[in-house]
Short mmCIF file of C-alpha atoms in Angstrom, two decimals:
data_model
loop_
_atom_site.label_atom_id
_atom_site.label_comp_id
_atom_site.label_asym_id
_atom_site.label_seq_id
_atom_site.Cartn_x
_atom_site.Cartn_y
_atom_site.Cartn_z
CA MET A 1 -30.83 -28.62 127.41
CA ARG A 2 -33.45 -26.28 127.47
CA VAL A 3 -34.69 -26.74 124.04
CA LEU A 4 -37.23 -24.21 123.03
CA TYR A 5 -39.48 -26.03 120.23
CA ASP A 6 -41.38 -24.56 117.86
CA VAL A 7 -44.63 -26.76 117.56
CA SER A 8 -46.77 -23.54 115.59
CA ARG A 9 -47.47 -25.60 112.41
CA LEU A 10 -48.24 -28.91 114.77
CA LEU A 11 -50.62 -26.89 116.81
CA SER A 12 -51.95 -25.66 113.48
CA ARG A 13 -52.78 -29.34 112.40
CA ALA A 14 -54.97 -30.10 115.46
CA GLU A 15 -58.02 -31.15 114.41
CA ARG A 16 -56.36 -33.59 111.38
CA THR A 17 -57.05 -36.59 111.00
CA ALA A 18 -54.31 -37.66 108.76
CA PRO A 19 -50.30 -35.89 109.06
CA THR A 20 -48.32 -34.98 105.61
CA GLY A 21 -44.82 -34.90 105.30
CA VAL A 22 -44.03 -32.35 107.38
CA ASP A 23 -46.94 -33.26 110.13
CA ARG A 24 -44.33 -36.30 110.39
CA VAL A 25 -41.43 -34.61 111.30
CA CYS A 26 -43.13 -32.23 113.47
CA LEU A 27 -44.33 -34.65 115.14
CA ALA A 28 -41.56 -37.38 115.52
CA TYR A 29 -39.14 -34.51 117.21
CA ALA A 30 -41.67 -33.79 119.40
CA GLU A 31 -41.62 -37.32 120.66
CA TRP A 32 -37.97 -37.62 120.29
CA LEU A 33 -37.69 -34.48 122.61
CA GLU A 34 -39.82 -35.35 124.95
CA GLY A 35 -38.10 -39.03 125.41
CA ARG A 36 -34.23 -37.59 126.40
CA PRO A 37 -33.53 -37.47 129.87
CA ASP A 38 -30.88 -34.89 128.92
CA VAL A 39 -33.69 -32.34 127.82
CA VAL A 40 -35.69 -30.19 129.06
CA MET A 41 -38.14 -29.03 125.96
CA ILE A 42 -40.22 -26.11 126.30
CA PRO A 43 -43.34 -25.94 123.64
CA VAL A 44 -43.02 -22.39 122.51
CA ARG A 45 -44.95 -20.77 119.17
CA GLY A 46 -44.92 -17.78 117.10
CA ARG A 47 -47.02 -14.86 117.84
CA LYS A 48 -47.30 -11.26 116.11
CA GLY A 49 -43.47 -11.35 115.53
CA ARG A 50 -42.40 -13.03 118.61
CA LEU A 51 -42.32 -16.41 120.72
CA VAL A 52 -44.90 -17.15 123.35
CA ALA A 53 -44.69 -20.45 125.16
CA VAL A 54 -47.23 -23.35 125.44
CA ASP A 55 -48.29 -25.16 128.83
CA GLN A 56 -45.97 -28.04 128.83
CA THR A 57 -48.36 -30.40 130.49
CA TRP A 58 -51.26 -30.19 127.68
CA PHE A 59 -49.30 -30.10 125.28
CA ARG A 60 -47.23 -33.46 126.17
CA ASN A 61 -51.22 -34.48 126.11
CA PHE A 62 -51.51 -33.12 122.92
CA VAL A 63 -48.51 -35.01 121.14
CA ARG A 64 -49.92 -38.37 123.13
CA ASN A 65 -53.71 -37.99 122.38
CA LEU A 66 -52.43 -36.50 117.99
CA ARG A 67 -50.25 -39.82 117.71
CA ALA A 68 -53.02 -42.08 118.89
CA ARG A 69 -55.17 -40.54 115.62
CA TRP A 70 -52.48 -40.31 113.16
CA ASP A 71 -51.89 -44.38 113.65
CA GLY A 72 -55.40 -44.41 113.92
CA ARG A 73 -55.92 -46.06 117.47
CA THR A 74 -58.94 -43.85 117.80
CA VAL A 75 -61.94 -43.66 115.74
CA ASN A 76 -62.32 -40.70 113.10
CA GLY A 77 -64.57 -39.34 110.83
CA ALA A 78 -62.61 -41.16 107.19
CA ALA A 79 -64.06 -44.85 108.48
CA ARG A 80 -67.00 -44.39 106.63
CA HIS A 81 -64.98 -43.37 103.61
CA GLU A 82 -62.55 -45.27 103.65
CA ALA A 83 -65.30 -48.82 104.20
CA ARG A 84 -66.69 -47.42 100.35
CA LEU A 85 -63.05 -47.13 99.20
CA LEU A 86 -62.33 -51.01 99.84
CA ALA A 87 -65.52 -52.17 99.25
CA ALA A 88 -64.69 -50.61 95.45
CA LEU A 89 -61.47 -51.66 94.65
CA SER A 90 -63.46 -54.92 95.91
CA HIS A 91 -65.63 -55.94 92.78
CA ASP A 92 -64.83 -57.85 90.52
CA GLN A 93 -66.65 -55.73 87.77
CA ARG A 94 -65.53 -52.37 87.63
CA PRO A 95 -68.21 -50.01 89.68
CA ALA A 96 -71.05 -47.44 88.14
CA GLU A 97 -69.48 -44.69 89.78
CA SER A 98 -65.81 -43.60 91.47
CA VAL A 99 -65.05 -43.50 95.59
CA ILE A 100 -63.94 -39.57 95.93
CA CYS A 101 -64.44 -36.69 98.75
CA PRO A 102 -66.00 -33.15 97.67
CA PRO A 103 -63.61 -31.11 97.45
CA PRO A 104 -63.11 -27.69 99.78
CA ASP A 105 -65.48 -25.52 99.13
CA ALA A 106 -63.67 -22.02 98.55
CA ALA A 107 -66.83 -20.22 99.38
CA LEU A 108 -67.53 -21.45 102.62
CA LYS A 109 -65.96 -18.94 104.87
CA PRO A 110 -64.74 -20.69 108.42
CA ALA A 111 -66.73 -20.84 111.17
CA ARG A 112 -66.28 -18.05 114.27
CA ASP A 113 -66.44 -20.01 116.86
CA LYS A 114 -62.85 -22.44 117.31
CA PRO A 115 -63.74 -26.11 118.36
CA ARG A 116 -62.37 -26.46 121.66
CA VAL A 117 -59.04 -28.18 121.22
CA LEU A 118 -57.82 -25.18 119.52
CA ARG A 119 -58.54 -22.54 122.33
CA GLN A 120 -56.54 -24.30 125.07
CA PHE A 121 -52.87 -24.10 123.98
CA PHE A 122 -54.10 -19.45 122.94
CA ARG A 123 -54.25 -19.79 126.69
CA SER A 124 -50.80 -19.60 126.67
CA ARG A 125 -48.44 -16.83 128.20
CA HIS A 126 -48.43 -14.11 126.46
CA ALA A 127 -47.30 -11.26 128.36
CA ALA A 128 -44.52 -13.46 129.69
CA PRO A 129 -40.80 -13.89 128.63
CA LEU A 130 -39.43 -17.24 127.86
CA PRO A 131 -38.08 -19.21 130.29
CA PRO A 132 -33.71 -19.09 129.49
CA ALA A 133 -33.01 -21.83 126.87
CA ASP A 134 -29.51 -22.88 125.54
CA LEU A 135 -31.20 -23.99 121.92
CA TYR A 136 -34.34 -22.81 120.05
CA LEU A 137 -35.69 -25.88 117.16
CA ASN A 138 -38.01 -25.32 114.62
CA VAL A 139 -38.49 -28.33 111.46
CA GLY A 140 -41.56 -26.82 110.35
CA HIS A 141 -40.87 -23.94 108.57
CA THR A 142 -43.70 -21.74 110.37
CA THR A 143 -42.85 -18.47 111.74
CA LEU A 144 -39.86 -18.35 110.14
CA HIS A 145 -41.05 -15.76 107.73
CA GLU A 146 -40.72 -13.05 110.27
CA ALA A 147 -36.93 -12.69 111.57
CA ASP A 148 -37.84 -10.93 114.38
CA ALA A 149 -38.01 -14.07 116.49
CA LEU A 150 -34.82 -15.06 114.90
CA VAL A 151 -33.10 -11.45 115.99
CA ALA A 152 -34.31 -12.21 119.70
CA LEU A 153 -32.92 -15.18 119.93
CA GLU A 154 -29.38 -14.08 118.85
CA GLU A 155 -29.27 -11.18 121.20
CA ALA A 156 -30.57 -13.95 124.14
CA GLY A 157 -27.41 -15.75 122.81
CA ILE A 158 -29.20 -18.30 122.38
CA ALA A 159 -29.11 -20.83 119.41
CA ARG A 160 -31.14 -21.02 116.33
CA VAL A 161 -31.29 -24.46 114.50
CA VAL A 162 -33.93 -24.40 111.65
CA MET A 163 -34.98 -27.26 109.12
CA ILE A 164 -35.27 -26.58 105.42
CA HIS A 165 -37.18 -29.74 103.84
CA ASP A 166 -36.95 -27.97 100.32
CA LEU A 167 -37.30 -24.60 98.16
CA ILE A 168 -39.92 -25.87 95.74
CA PRO A 169 -42.17 -22.34 96.16
CA ILE A 170 -38.40 -20.07 95.14
CA THR A 171 -37.10 -22.34 92.65
CA HIS A 172 -40.58 -23.98 90.66
CA PRO A 173 -43.03 -20.84 92.21
CA GLU A 174 -45.26 -21.82 89.39
CA PHE A 175 -46.47 -24.91 91.81
CA CYS A 176 -47.44 -23.04 94.76
CA ARG A 177 -50.04 -20.64 95.55
CA PRO A 178 -48.94 -16.73 94.86
CA GLY A 179 -46.90 -15.30 97.29
CA ASP A 180 -45.59 -18.53 98.90
CA ALA A 181 -41.99 -17.37 96.51
CA ASP A 182 -41.77 -14.64 98.52
CA LYS A 183 -43.08 -15.75 101.66
CA HIS A 184 -40.51 -18.75 101.53
CA ARG A 185 -37.52 -16.96 100.55
CA ALA A 186 -38.01 -14.62 103.55
CA ARG A 187 -37.76 -17.90 105.69
CA VAL A 188 -34.70 -19.22 103.64
CA VAL A 189 -32.73 -15.59 103.84
CA HIS A 190 -33.79 -15.08 107.12
CA ALA A 191 -32.56 -18.66 107.87
CA LEU A 192 -29.16 -18.17 106.56
CA ARG A 193 -28.82 -14.51 108.21
CA HIS A 194 -29.79 -15.77 111.52
CA ALA A 195 -29.40 -19.08 112.22
CA SER A 196 -26.53 -21.10 113.84
CA SER A 197 -27.13 -24.34 111.67
CA ILE A 198 -29.36 -25.60 109.24
CA LEU A 199 -30.88 -28.97 109.44
CA VAL A 200 -32.27 -30.67 105.53
CA ASN A 201 -33.80 -33.78 104.62
CA SER A 202 -31.86 -34.84 102.01
CA GLN A 203 -28.46 -33.51 99.77
CA HIS A 204 -30.40 -32.42 96.75
CA THR A 205 -32.14 -29.61 99.20
CA ALA A 206 -28.73 -28.72 100.67
CA ASP A 207 -27.42 -28.56 97.23
CA GLU A 208 -30.61 -26.27 96.57
CA LEU A 209 -30.02 -23.77 99.15
CA SER A 210 -26.23 -23.92 98.92
CA ALA A 211 -26.80 -22.57 94.83
CA PHE A 212 -29.69 -19.99 96.19
CA ALA A 213 -27.30 -18.65 99.31
CA GLU A 214 -24.92 -17.96 96.53
CA ARG A 215 -27.44 -16.54 93.84
CA GLU A 216 -28.43 -14.33 97.53
CA ASN A 217 -24.55 -13.31 98.13
CA LEU A 218 -25.09 -14.83 101.44
CA SER A 219 -22.95 -17.45 103.31
CA ALA A 220 -24.88 -20.14 104.96
CA PRO A 221 -24.17 -21.57 108.24
CA PRO A 222 -23.20 -25.33 108.86
CA VAL A 223 -25.52 -27.42 107.20
CA HIS A 224 -25.97 -30.94 107.69
CA VAL A 225 -28.00 -33.46 105.83
CA ALA A 226 -30.65 -36.23 107.46
CA HIS A 227 -32.24 -38.00 105.79
CA LEU A 228 -35.97 -38.39 107.41
CA GLY A 229 -37.14 -41.18 109.25
CA ILE A 230 -39.66 -44.37 107.98
CA GLU A 231 -42.84 -44.88 111.04
CA THR A 232 -42.77 -47.97 112.34
CA ALA A 233 -45.87 -48.74 111.03
CA PHE A 234 -44.31 -48.84 107.38
CA ALA A 235 -43.09 -52.00 107.13
CA PRO A 236 -44.66 -55.56 105.56
CA GLY A 237 -47.46 -56.87 106.51
CA ASP A 238 -51.26 -57.38 106.25
CA ALA A 239 -52.37 -56.80 102.78
CA VAL A 240 -55.37 -54.97 100.93
CA ARG A 241 -56.99 -57.89 98.81
CA ALA A 242 -58.03 -56.84 95.89
CA SER A 243 -60.35 -58.47 93.21
CA ARG A 244 -58.49 -56.43 90.52
CA PRO A 245 -54.70 -54.69 89.95
CA TYR A 246 -54.46 -51.45 91.37
CA PHE A 247 -51.95 -48.78 91.95
CA ILE A 248 -51.19 -45.76 94.29
CA HIS A 249 -50.32 -42.45 94.46
CA VAL A 250 -50.14 -40.69 97.90
CA GLY A 251 -49.51 -36.93 98.81
CA THR A 252 -51.48 -33.85 98.61
CA ILE A 253 -53.11 -33.28 94.94
CA GLU A 254 -51.03 -29.84 93.77
CA ALA A 255 -49.82 -29.47 90.34
CA ARG A 256 -46.05 -30.87 91.18
CA LYS A 257 -47.46 -33.76 91.67
CA ASN A 258 -48.21 -34.25 88.01
CA LEU A 259 -51.21 -36.47 88.53
CA ALA A 260 -53.14 -33.97 85.66
CA GLN A 261 -50.58 -35.85 83.33
CA LEU A 262 -51.35 -38.99 85.13
CA LEU A 263 -54.83 -39.25 84.55
CA THR A 264 -54.61 -38.59 81.34
CA LEU A 265 -52.61 -41.64 80.65
CA TRP A 266 -55.40 -43.44 82.64
CA ARG A 267 -57.82 -42.22 80.14
CA ARG A 268 -55.89 -43.65 77.47
CA LEU A 269 -54.85 -47.05 79.42
CA GLU A 270 -59.23 -47.35 79.99
CA GLU A 271 -59.21 -46.62 76.07
CA ARG A 272 -56.73 -50.02 75.79
CA LEU A 273 -57.55 -52.17 78.26
CA GLY A 274 -61.39 -51.57 78.77
CA GLU A 275 -62.85 -53.70 81.45
CA ARG A 276 -59.40 -54.82 82.42
CA THR A 277 -57.95 -51.47 83.48
CA PRO A 278 -56.57 -51.30 86.79
CA SER A 279 -57.89 -49.03 89.90
CA LEU A 280 -55.79 -46.16 90.62
CA VAL A 281 -56.23 -44.15 93.88
CA LEU A 282 -54.99 -41.33 94.48
CA VAL A 283 -54.68 -40.37 98.52
CA GLY A 284 -54.19 -36.72 99.47
CA ARG A 285 -56.13 -33.47 100.61
CA TYR A 286 -56.66 -31.76 97.81
CA GLY A 287 -54.43 -29.01 97.37
CA TRP A 288 -53.64 -25.63 95.27
CA GLU A 289 -54.13 -25.44 91.01
CA ASN A 290 -56.12 -28.96 91.29
CA GLU A 291 -59.07 -28.33 88.87
CA THR A 292 -57.21 -30.06 86.40
CA VAL A 293 -57.33 -33.18 88.36
CA LEU A 294 -60.97 -32.56 89.25
CA ASP A 295 -62.31 -32.24 85.81
CA HIS A 296 -60.75 -35.86 85.12
CA LEU A 297 -62.23 -37.06 88.46
CA GLN A 298 -65.73 -35.65 88.15
CA ARG A 299 -66.69 -35.44 84.26
CA SER A 300 -64.46 -37.93 82.75
CA PRO A 301 -66.40 -41.20 81.88
CA ASN A 302 -63.60 -43.34 80.83
CA LEU A 303 -62.40 -43.07 84.13
CA ARG A 304 -65.87 -43.25 86.33
CA GLY A 305 -65.85 -46.31 88.44
CA VAL A 306 -61.74 -46.13 87.89
CA VAL A 307 -60.07 -43.86 90.02
CA HIS A 308 -61.00 -43.19 93.77
CA GLN A 309 -59.86 -40.66 95.53
CA ALA A 310 -59.39 -40.69 99.44
CA GLU A 311 -57.89 -38.95 102.76
CA ASN A 312 -57.17 -38.50 106.13
CA LEU A 313 -56.72 -42.30 106.03
CA SER A 314 -55.26 -43.26 109.19
CA ASP A 315 -51.51 -45.12 109.12
CA GLY A 316 -52.85 -48.61 109.50
CA ALA A 317 -55.44 -48.25 106.69
CA LEU A 318 -52.39 -46.07 104.82
CA VAL A 319 -49.94 -48.92 104.52
CA ARG A 320 -52.66 -51.61 103.86
CA LEU A 321 -53.33 -50.07 100.80
CA MET A 322 -49.80 -49.19 99.32
CA ARG A 323 -48.76 -53.72 100.03
CA GLY A 324 -51.15 -54.09 98.15
CA ALA A 325 -51.19 -52.02 94.80
CA ARG A 326 -49.80 -53.09 92.17
CA ALA A 327 -47.23 -50.07 92.31
CA VAL A 328 -46.82 -46.81 93.90
CA LEU A 329 -46.56 -43.99 91.81
CA ALA A 330 -45.01 -40.92 92.19
CA PRO A 331 -44.67 -38.83 88.95
CA SER A 332 -44.11 -35.65 91.07
CA ALA A 333 -42.13 -32.85 88.76
CA VAL A 334 -40.36 -31.88 91.98
CA GLU A 335 -39.90 -32.83 95.62
CA GLY A 336 -37.63 -32.28 98.45
CA PHE A 337 -37.91 -35.19 99.62
CA ASP A 338 -40.66 -37.67 98.93
CA LEU A 339 -41.25 -39.37 101.76
CA PRO A 340 -44.43 -41.97 100.30
CA ALA A 341 -42.02 -43.02 98.05
CA VAL A 342 -39.50 -43.86 100.82
CA GLU A 343 -42.38 -45.30 102.90
CA ALA A 344 -43.38 -47.53 99.57
CA CYS A 345 -39.75 -48.71 99.75
CA ALA A 346 -40.04 -49.44 103.07
CA LEU A 347 -43.12 -51.94 102.85
CA GLY A 348 -41.15 -53.50 100.15
CA ALA A 349 -44.01 -52.15 97.55
CA PRO A 350 -43.05 -51.76 93.31
CA LEU A 351 -42.24 -48.39 93.01
CA ILE A 352 -42.50 -46.80 89.47
CA ALA A 353 -41.52 -43.22 90.59
CA SER A 354 -39.90 -39.38 88.37
CA ASP A 355 -36.37 -39.88 87.48
CA ILE A 356 -35.39 -36.64 89.43
CA PRO A 357 -32.64 -36.23 91.95
CA PRO A 358 -33.95 -37.00 95.02
CA HIS A 359 -35.61 -40.64 93.46
CA ARG A 360 -32.04 -40.90 92.63
CA GLU A 361 -30.34 -39.96 95.92
CA LEU A 362 -33.69 -41.96 97.71
CA THR A 363 -34.97 -44.72 96.13
CA PRO A 364 -32.35 -45.91 93.30
CA GLN A 365 -33.96 -49.19 93.19
CA ALA A 366 -37.20 -47.83 91.22
CA GLN A 367 -38.03 -47.77 88.32
CA LEU A 368 -37.50 -44.52 87.66
CA ILE A 369 -38.43 -42.47 84.71
CA ASP A 370 -38.91 -38.81 83.61
CA PRO A 371 -41.80 -36.74 84.41
CA LEU A 372 -42.12 -35.66 80.97
CA ASP A 373 -42.15 -39.34 79.24
CA GLY A 374 -45.80 -40.12 79.27
CA LEU A 375 -45.38 -43.06 76.82
CA GLY A 376 -42.25 -44.49 78.87
CA TRP A 377 -45.08 -44.02 81.99
CA LEU A 378 -48.44 -45.76 79.67
CA GLN A 379 -45.65 -48.21 78.87
CA ALA A 380 -44.20 -49.24 83.10
CA ILE A 381 -47.65 -49.25 84.26
CA GLU A 382 -49.68 -51.50 81.40
CA HIS A 383 -46.59 -53.97 81.61
CA ALA A 384 -47.18 -53.90 85.42
CA THR A 385 -51.24 -54.55 85.33
CA LEU A 386 -50.19 -57.57 82.17
CA SER A 387 -47.68 -59.10 84.32
CA GLU A 388 -47.89 -61.33 87.34
CA PRO A 389 -47.17 -59.14 90.37
CA PRO A 390 -43.46 -59.93 91.55
CA ALA A 391 -42.43 -62.29 93.83
CA GLY A 392 -40.20 -59.86 96.38
CA VAL A 393 -38.53 -56.54 95.87
CA ALA A 394 -35.09 -55.77 96.19
CA THR A 395 -34.16 -55.29 100.26
CA PHE A 396 -34.51 -51.97 101.04
CA GLN A 397 -33.01 -50.50 104.26
CA PRO A 398 -34.99 -47.36 104.83
CA PRO A 399 -34.25 -44.53 106.57
CA ARG A 400 -34.22 -44.78 110.50
CA TRP A 401 -35.37 -41.78 113.20
CA SER A 402 -32.61 -43.23 115.39
CA ASP A 403 -30.50 -42.31 112.01
CA HIS A 404 -31.71 -38.84 111.93
CA PHE A 405 -32.03 -38.02 114.94
CA ASP A 406 -28.26 -39.05 115.96
CA THR A 407 -26.89 -36.57 113.15
CA VAL A 408 -29.49 -34.04 115.24
CA ALA A 409 -28.02 -34.28 118.81
CA ARG A 410 -24.29 -34.15 117.25
CA ALA A 411 -25.58 -31.03 115.33
CA VAL A 412 -27.34 -29.76 118.56
CA GLY A 413 -24.29 -30.22 121.37
CA LEU A 414 -25.79 -33.20 122.88
CA GLY A 415 -23.91 -35.23 124.30
CA ALA A 416 -20.71 -33.18 123.16
CA SER A 417 -19.27 -31.60 126.54
CA SER A 418 -20.19 -28.04 126.45
CA PRO A 419 -23.26 -26.34 124.33
CA LEU A 420 -23.74 -25.72 120.99
CA ALA A 421 -22.13 -22.16 120.57
CA ALA A 422 -24.62 -19.97 118.63
CA ARG A 423 -22.77 -18.87 115.18
CA GLY A 424 -21.53 -15.33 115.58
CA GLU A 425 -20.69 -14.91 119.49
CA GLY A 426 -17.70 -14.56 120.51
CA GLU A 427 -16.45 -13.89 117.41
#
């Protein structure tokens, strides 16, 4: 099977030293397609409403280098910050200052001259027609906000499989950038109208997609639920040995993660416990509408030396921090899958998570608390701080990429006697 794999999002992450959840998915698919002997992967990217091919040899090297960087096998610029964070956690006494990354300066304009690594993939063949293919695969949302590429593929008789990770910009636009709701609505509508089939990461996302299609009076193509896999690094093993108890949250610092409430609770915790207050580590990049979180981090005297923030950590450093935490915290108001919460369970780390549908579906053994129940969260964190660390956590069978890709292979017709038929063709 000749597969046009849309790598637009992955290429936009060329300089990142650590991935988001969606980035992990895009890289895993590239490696899966490259490793199948019955697939010819043709990387493509969106350009002005259409798809153009990316040099295959260059892209294979790009994928290997990106994997090495995200795994921590190559040195990145976050090493110094990582060392400062570990030193702060190792202090017997509360440090005088928190370890935090400076927030991005919105006034700064991006440099006009792109780094060479970014220029290389723009050397794709803009004018040349796409090579013959059986399937177009897009698991990164990018390109879907315009229908032109999907329509052209449909007219050419090429099957079209896309993944929808969540409908949060549509269902909860207050947590997203202005304009994101309209853009994501366009993506979902185009997928419903022009995709041969749709992949989703959870039953909750499938239910949200079905409800949206019904509201919009649209018929959905076949929808396949395939839980995302966990990287092999997220397994029991060595942990950070901190002098004081600490908790950790992993994810972009944005409004829907409920971190403003978490930091308010930490201030109350500090008022109660004083020098016994546990540390809190926020691991993630600054995202949208994080001003309240920044106010806490930068201005609250109660949180100084107690709450730390880091970004761009390698997987090696991240998993050691998660293993050593008294608990991983996932207080989100809304999620589609919440990969860090599932990763915490795979590590054997205690998890305190919001009582929302994805957590009930994917991490039922976690301690689930309503995201609005501030006192319940405070009590759970205080209890975990003052109690002895649990001797062990109930066995958890994490979702595997092999199971995920078995579902995907069946959905796209790999291994079947005939290739995947595009919806509506031959009718």
